[in-house]
Short mmCIF file of C-alpha atoms and ligand atoms in Angstrom, two decimals:
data_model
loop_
_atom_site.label_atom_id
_atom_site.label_comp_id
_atom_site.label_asym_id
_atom_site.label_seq_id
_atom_site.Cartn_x
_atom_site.Cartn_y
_atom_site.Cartn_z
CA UNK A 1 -97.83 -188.46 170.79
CA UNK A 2 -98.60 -191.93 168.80
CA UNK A 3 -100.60 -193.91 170.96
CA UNK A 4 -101.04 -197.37 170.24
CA UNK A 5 -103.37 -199.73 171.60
CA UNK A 6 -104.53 -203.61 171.85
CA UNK A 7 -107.57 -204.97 171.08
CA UNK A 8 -108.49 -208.37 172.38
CA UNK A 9 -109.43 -207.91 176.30
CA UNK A 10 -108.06 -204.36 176.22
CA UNK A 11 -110.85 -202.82 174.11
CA UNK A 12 -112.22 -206.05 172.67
CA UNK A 13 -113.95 -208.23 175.19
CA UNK A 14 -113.32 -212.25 175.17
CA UNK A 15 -115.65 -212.65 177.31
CA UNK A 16 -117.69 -210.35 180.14
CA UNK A 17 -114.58 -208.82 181.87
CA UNK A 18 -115.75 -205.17 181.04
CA UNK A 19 -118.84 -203.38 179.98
CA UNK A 20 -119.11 -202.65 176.17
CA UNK A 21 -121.62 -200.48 174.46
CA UNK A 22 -125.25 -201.68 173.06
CA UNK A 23 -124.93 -203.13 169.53
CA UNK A 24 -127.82 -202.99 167.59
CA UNK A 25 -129.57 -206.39 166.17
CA UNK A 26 -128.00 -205.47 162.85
CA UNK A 27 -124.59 -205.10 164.01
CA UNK A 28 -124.78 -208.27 165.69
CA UNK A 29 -126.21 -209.74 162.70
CA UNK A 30 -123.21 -208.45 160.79
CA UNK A 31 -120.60 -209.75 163.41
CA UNK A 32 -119.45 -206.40 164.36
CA UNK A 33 -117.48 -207.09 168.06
CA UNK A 34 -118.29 -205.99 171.07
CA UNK A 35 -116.28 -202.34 172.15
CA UNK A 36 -115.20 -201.39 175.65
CA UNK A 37 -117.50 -198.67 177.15
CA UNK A 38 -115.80 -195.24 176.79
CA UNK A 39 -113.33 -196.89 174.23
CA UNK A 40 -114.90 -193.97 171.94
CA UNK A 41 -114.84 -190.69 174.22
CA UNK A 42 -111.39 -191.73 175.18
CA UNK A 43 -109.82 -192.28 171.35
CA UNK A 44 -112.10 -188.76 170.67
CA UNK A 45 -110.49 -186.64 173.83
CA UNK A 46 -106.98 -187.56 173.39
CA UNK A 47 -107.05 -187.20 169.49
CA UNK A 48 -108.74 -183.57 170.26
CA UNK A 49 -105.53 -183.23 172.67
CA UNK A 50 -103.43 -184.04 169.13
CA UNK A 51 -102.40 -187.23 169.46
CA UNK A 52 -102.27 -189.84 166.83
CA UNK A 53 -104.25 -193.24 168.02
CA UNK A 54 -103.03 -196.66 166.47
CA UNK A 55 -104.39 -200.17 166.81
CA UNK A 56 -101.38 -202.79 167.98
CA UNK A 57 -102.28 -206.28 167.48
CA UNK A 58 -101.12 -209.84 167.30
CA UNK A 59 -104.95 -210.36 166.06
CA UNK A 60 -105.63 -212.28 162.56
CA UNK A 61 -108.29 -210.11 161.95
CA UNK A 62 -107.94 -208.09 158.85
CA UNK A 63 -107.49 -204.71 159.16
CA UNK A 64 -110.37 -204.27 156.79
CA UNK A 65 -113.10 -205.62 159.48
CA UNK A 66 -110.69 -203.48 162.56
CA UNK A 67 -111.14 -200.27 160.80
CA UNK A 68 -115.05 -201.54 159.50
CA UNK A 69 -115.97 -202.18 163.25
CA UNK A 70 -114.10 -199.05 164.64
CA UNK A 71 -116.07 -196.98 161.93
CA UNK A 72 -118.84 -198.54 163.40
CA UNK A 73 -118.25 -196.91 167.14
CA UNK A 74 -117.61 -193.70 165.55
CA UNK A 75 -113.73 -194.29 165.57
CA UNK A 76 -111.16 -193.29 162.96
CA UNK A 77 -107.62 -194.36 163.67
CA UNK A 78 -104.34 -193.90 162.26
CA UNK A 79 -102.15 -196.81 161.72
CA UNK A 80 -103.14 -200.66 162.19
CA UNK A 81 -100.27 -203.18 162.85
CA UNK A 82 -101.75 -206.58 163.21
CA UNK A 83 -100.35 -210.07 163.09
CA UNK A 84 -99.08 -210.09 159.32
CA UNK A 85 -97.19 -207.20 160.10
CA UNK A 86 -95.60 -208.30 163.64
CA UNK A 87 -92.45 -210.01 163.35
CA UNK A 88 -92.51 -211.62 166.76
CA UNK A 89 -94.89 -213.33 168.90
CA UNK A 90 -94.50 -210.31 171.03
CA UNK A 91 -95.15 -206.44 170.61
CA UNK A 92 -92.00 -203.73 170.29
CA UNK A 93 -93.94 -200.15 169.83
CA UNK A 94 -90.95 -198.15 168.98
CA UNK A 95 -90.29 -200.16 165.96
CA UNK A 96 -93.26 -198.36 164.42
CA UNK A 97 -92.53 -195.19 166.10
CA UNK A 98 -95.11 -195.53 168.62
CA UNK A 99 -94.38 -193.79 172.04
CA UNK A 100 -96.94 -195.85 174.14
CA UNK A 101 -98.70 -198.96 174.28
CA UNK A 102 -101.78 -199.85 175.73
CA UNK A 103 -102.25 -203.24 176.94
CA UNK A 104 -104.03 -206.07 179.27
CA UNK A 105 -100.76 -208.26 179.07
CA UNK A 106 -98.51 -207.82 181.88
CA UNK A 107 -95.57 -209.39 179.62
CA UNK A 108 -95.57 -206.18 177.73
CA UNK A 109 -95.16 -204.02 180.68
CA UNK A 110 -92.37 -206.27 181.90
CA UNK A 111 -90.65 -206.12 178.39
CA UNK A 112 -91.29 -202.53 178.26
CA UNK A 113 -89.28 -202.18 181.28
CA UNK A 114 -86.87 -204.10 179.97
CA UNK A 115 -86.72 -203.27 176.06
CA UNK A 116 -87.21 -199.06 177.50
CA UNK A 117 -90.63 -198.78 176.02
CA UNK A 118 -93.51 -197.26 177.69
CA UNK A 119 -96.77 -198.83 178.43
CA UNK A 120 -100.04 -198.48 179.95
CA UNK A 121 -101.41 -202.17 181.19
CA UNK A 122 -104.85 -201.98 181.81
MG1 MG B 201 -104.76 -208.36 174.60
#
């Protein structure tokens, strides 16, 4: 399956709303972000399982420093759609074949619904 996932407040903090792991002084120093604790185990078991993982974004960031601070964490993903690739102020997964989202916005569960796309809101 091609998972998909958010980043800001879904495995990016904003501020203290979840746990993240250590970062050394060096990482800090370098401005690598914050990750969500068992971000990593989860991306490793499910890709183990055979499924693709893909970042999902409305972010700015480049996907340059996304995949730099994922590499960081141990993480290799597949695909990363952020906001100079979205077309709308919203997300619509199936548009890049994803199957399911993952997400801390409600909205996206509610279009989901809507739009027949399938979401996890965390
Ligand atoms: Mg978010």
């Amino acid at each position: 399956m091609n998972i998909s996932s958010d980043l800001d407040r879904t495995l990016i903090p904003n501020g203290k709303e979840f746990n993240t792991y250590q970062n050394s002084i060096i990482a800090s120093l370098f401005g690598l972000e914050e990750l969500r604790k068992g971000t990593k185990e989860l991306i490793k078991d499910l890709q183990n399982q055979g499924h693709t993982i893909h970042i999902y974004t409305t972010s700015f960031r480049s996907k340059f420093r996304i995949r730099t601070t994922l590499k960081y964490y141990g993480i290799k993903v597949n695909r990363i759609i952020n906001q100079t690739e979205t077309i709308h102020a919203s997300k619509y997964p199936p548009v890049f074949n994803f199957d399911i989202h993952n997400d801390d916005l409600k909205g996206i569960g509610i279009e989901g619904d809507k739009l027949n796309f399938k979401t996890i809101i965390c």
